[in-house]
PDB file of C-alpha atoms in Angstrom:
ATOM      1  CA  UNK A 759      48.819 -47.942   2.693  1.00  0.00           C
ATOM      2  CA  UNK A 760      48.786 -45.413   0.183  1.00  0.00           C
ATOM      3  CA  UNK A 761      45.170 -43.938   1.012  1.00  0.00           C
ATOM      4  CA  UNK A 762      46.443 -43.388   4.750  1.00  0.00           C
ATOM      5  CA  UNK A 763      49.590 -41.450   3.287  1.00  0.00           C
ATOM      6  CA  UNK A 764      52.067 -43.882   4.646  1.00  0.00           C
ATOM      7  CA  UNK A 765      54.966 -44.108   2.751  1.00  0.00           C
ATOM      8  CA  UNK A 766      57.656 -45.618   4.824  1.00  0.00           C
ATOM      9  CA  UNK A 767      61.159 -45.574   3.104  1.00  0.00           C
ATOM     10  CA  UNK A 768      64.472 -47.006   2.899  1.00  0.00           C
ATOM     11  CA  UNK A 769      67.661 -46.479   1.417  1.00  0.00           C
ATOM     12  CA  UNK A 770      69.254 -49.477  -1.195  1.00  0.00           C
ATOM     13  CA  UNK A 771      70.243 -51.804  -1.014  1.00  0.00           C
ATOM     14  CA  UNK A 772      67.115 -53.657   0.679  1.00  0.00           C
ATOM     15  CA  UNK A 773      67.467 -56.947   1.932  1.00  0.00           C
ATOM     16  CA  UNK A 774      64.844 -58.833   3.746  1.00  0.00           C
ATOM     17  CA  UNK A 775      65.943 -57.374   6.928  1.00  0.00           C
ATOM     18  CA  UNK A 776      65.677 -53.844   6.050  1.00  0.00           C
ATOM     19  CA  UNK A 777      61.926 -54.672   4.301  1.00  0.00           C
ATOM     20  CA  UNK A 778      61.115 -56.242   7.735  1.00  0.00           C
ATOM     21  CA  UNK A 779      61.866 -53.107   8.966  1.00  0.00           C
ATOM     22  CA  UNK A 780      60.294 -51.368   6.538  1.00  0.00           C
ATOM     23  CA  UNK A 781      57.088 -53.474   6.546  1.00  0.00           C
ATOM     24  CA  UNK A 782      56.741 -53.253  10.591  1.00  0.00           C
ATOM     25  CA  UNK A 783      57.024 -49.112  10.285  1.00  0.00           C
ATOM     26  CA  UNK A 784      54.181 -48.976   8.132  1.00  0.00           C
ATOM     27  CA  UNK A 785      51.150 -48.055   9.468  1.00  0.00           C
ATOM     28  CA  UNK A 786      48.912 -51.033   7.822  1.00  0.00           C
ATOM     29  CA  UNK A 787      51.230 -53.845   9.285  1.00  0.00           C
ATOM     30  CA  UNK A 788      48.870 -54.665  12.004  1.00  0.00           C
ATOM     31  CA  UNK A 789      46.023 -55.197   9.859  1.00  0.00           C
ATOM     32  CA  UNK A 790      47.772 -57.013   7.673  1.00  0.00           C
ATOM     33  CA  UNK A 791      48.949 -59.536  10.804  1.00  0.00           C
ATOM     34  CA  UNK A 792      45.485 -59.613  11.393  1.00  0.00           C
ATOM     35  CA  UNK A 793      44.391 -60.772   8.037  1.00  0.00           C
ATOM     36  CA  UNK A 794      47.109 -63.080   7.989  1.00  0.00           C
ATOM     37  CA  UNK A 795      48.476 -61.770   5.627  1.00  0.00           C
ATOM     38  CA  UNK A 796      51.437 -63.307   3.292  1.00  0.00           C
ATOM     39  CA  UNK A 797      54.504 -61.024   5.143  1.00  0.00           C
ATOM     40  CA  UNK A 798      56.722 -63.569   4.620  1.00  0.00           C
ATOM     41  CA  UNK A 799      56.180 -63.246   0.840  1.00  0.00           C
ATOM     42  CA  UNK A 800      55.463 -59.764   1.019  1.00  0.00           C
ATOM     43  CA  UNK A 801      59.149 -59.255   2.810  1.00  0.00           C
ATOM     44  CA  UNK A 802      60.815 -61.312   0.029  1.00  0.00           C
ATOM     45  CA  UNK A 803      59.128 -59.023  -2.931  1.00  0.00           C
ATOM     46  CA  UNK A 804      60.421 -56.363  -1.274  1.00  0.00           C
ATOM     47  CA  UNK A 805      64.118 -57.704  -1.036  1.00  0.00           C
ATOM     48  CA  UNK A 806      64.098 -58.998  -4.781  1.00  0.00           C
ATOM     49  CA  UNK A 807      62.772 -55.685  -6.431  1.00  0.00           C
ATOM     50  CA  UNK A 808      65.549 -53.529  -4.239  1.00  0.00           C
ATOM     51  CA  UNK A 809      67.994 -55.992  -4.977  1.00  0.00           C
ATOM     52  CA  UNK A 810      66.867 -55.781  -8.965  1.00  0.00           C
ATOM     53  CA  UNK A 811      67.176 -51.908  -8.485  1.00  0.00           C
ATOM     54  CA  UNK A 812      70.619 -51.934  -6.754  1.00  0.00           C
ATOM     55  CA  UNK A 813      71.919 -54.179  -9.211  1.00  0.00           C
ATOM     56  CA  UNK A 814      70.436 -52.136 -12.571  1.00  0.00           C
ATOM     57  CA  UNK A 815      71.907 -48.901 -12.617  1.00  0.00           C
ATOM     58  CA  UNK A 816      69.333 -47.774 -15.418  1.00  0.00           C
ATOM     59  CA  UNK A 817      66.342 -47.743 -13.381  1.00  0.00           C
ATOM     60  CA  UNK A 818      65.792 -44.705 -12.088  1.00  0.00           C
ATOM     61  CA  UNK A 819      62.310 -44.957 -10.332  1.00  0.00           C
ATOM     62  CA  UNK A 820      60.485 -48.499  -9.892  1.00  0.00           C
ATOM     63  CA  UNK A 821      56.806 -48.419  -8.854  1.00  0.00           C
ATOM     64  CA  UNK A 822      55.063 -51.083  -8.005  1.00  0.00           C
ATOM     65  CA  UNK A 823      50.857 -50.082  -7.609  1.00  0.00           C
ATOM     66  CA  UNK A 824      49.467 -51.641  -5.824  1.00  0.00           C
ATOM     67  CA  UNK A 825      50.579 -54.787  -4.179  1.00  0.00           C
ATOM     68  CA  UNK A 826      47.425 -56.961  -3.033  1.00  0.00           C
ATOM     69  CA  UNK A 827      48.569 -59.225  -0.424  1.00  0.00           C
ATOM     70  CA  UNK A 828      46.563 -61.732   1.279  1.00  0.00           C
ATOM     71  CA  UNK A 829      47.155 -65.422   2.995  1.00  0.00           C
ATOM     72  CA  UNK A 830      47.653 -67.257  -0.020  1.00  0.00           C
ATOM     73  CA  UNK A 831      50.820 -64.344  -1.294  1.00  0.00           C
ATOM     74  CA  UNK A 832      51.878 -60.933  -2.140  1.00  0.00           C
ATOM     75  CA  UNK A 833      51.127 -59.746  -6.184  1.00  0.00           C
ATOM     76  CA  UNK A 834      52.287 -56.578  -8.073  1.00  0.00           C
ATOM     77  CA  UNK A 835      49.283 -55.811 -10.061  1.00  0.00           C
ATOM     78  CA  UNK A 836      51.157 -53.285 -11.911  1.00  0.00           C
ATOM     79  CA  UNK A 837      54.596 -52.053 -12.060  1.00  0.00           C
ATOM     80  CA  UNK A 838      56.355 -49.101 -14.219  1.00  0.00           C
ATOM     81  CA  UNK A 839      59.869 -48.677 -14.630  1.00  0.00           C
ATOM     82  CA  UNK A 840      61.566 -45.397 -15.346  1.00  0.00           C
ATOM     83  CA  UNK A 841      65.100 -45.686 -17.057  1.00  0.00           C
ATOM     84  CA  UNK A 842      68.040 -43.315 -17.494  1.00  0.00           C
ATOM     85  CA  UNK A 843      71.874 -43.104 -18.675  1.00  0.00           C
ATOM     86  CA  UNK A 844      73.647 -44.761 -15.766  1.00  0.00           C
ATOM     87  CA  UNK A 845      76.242 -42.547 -14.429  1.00  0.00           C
ATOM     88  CA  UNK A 846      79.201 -43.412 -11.771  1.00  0.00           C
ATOM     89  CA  UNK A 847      78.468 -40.267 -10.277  1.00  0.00           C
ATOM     90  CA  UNK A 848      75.307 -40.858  -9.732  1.00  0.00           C
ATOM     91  CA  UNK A 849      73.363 -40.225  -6.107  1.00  0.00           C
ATOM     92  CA  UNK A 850      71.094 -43.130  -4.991  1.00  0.00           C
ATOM     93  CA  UNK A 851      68.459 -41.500  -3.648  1.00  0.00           C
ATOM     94  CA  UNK A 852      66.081 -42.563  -0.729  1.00  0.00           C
ATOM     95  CA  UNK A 853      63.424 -45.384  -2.372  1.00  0.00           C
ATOM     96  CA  UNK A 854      60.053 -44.871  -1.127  1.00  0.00           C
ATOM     97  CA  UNK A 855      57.140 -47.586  -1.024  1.00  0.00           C
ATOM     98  CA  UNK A 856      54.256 -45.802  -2.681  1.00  0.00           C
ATOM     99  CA  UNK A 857      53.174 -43.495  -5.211  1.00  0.00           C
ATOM    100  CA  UNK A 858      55.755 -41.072  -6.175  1.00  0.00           C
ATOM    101  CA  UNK A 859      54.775 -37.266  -5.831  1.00  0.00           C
TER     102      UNK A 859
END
């Protein structure tokens, strides 16, 4: 998704029905229906790591590049994790799949 510049986004907190959402916005969701691709498990990745970043108020950016998914499941190859101080005050800014700018 990232080589066609598609970076859909959504704000926290992300349950499975906002990454449905997100996943059918994205420009690569038909080819990955017609690879048969692991959604399902895709969807619940999604879910989990917004629900990890809602519930952590230290992380400040979470990247996960890239995600292979195919029939038999959806893998984070890598991931990096950017902490700061938490801080009541602080704005939760739109999360973006993708590569960060």
């Amino acid at each position: 998704a990232e080589f066609l510049g598609d970076r859909p986004a959504r704000s926290l907190p992300l349950g499975v029905l906002d990454a449905e959402e997100l996943l059918r916005s994205a420009r690569v969701h038909d080819a990955l229906v017609r690879a048969g691709a692991d959604l399902a498990g895709l969807r619940s990745m999604l879910a989990t790591v917004g629900a990890l970043v809602d519930a952590v108020d230290e992380i400040d950016r979470l990247v996960l590049d890239p995600i292979l998914v195919s029939p038999s499941g959806a893998v984070a190859v890598d991931a990096t994790i950017h902490v700061a101080p938490a801080s009541p005050s602080r704005d939760v800014p739109l999360r973006r799949i993708g590569a960060q700018a």
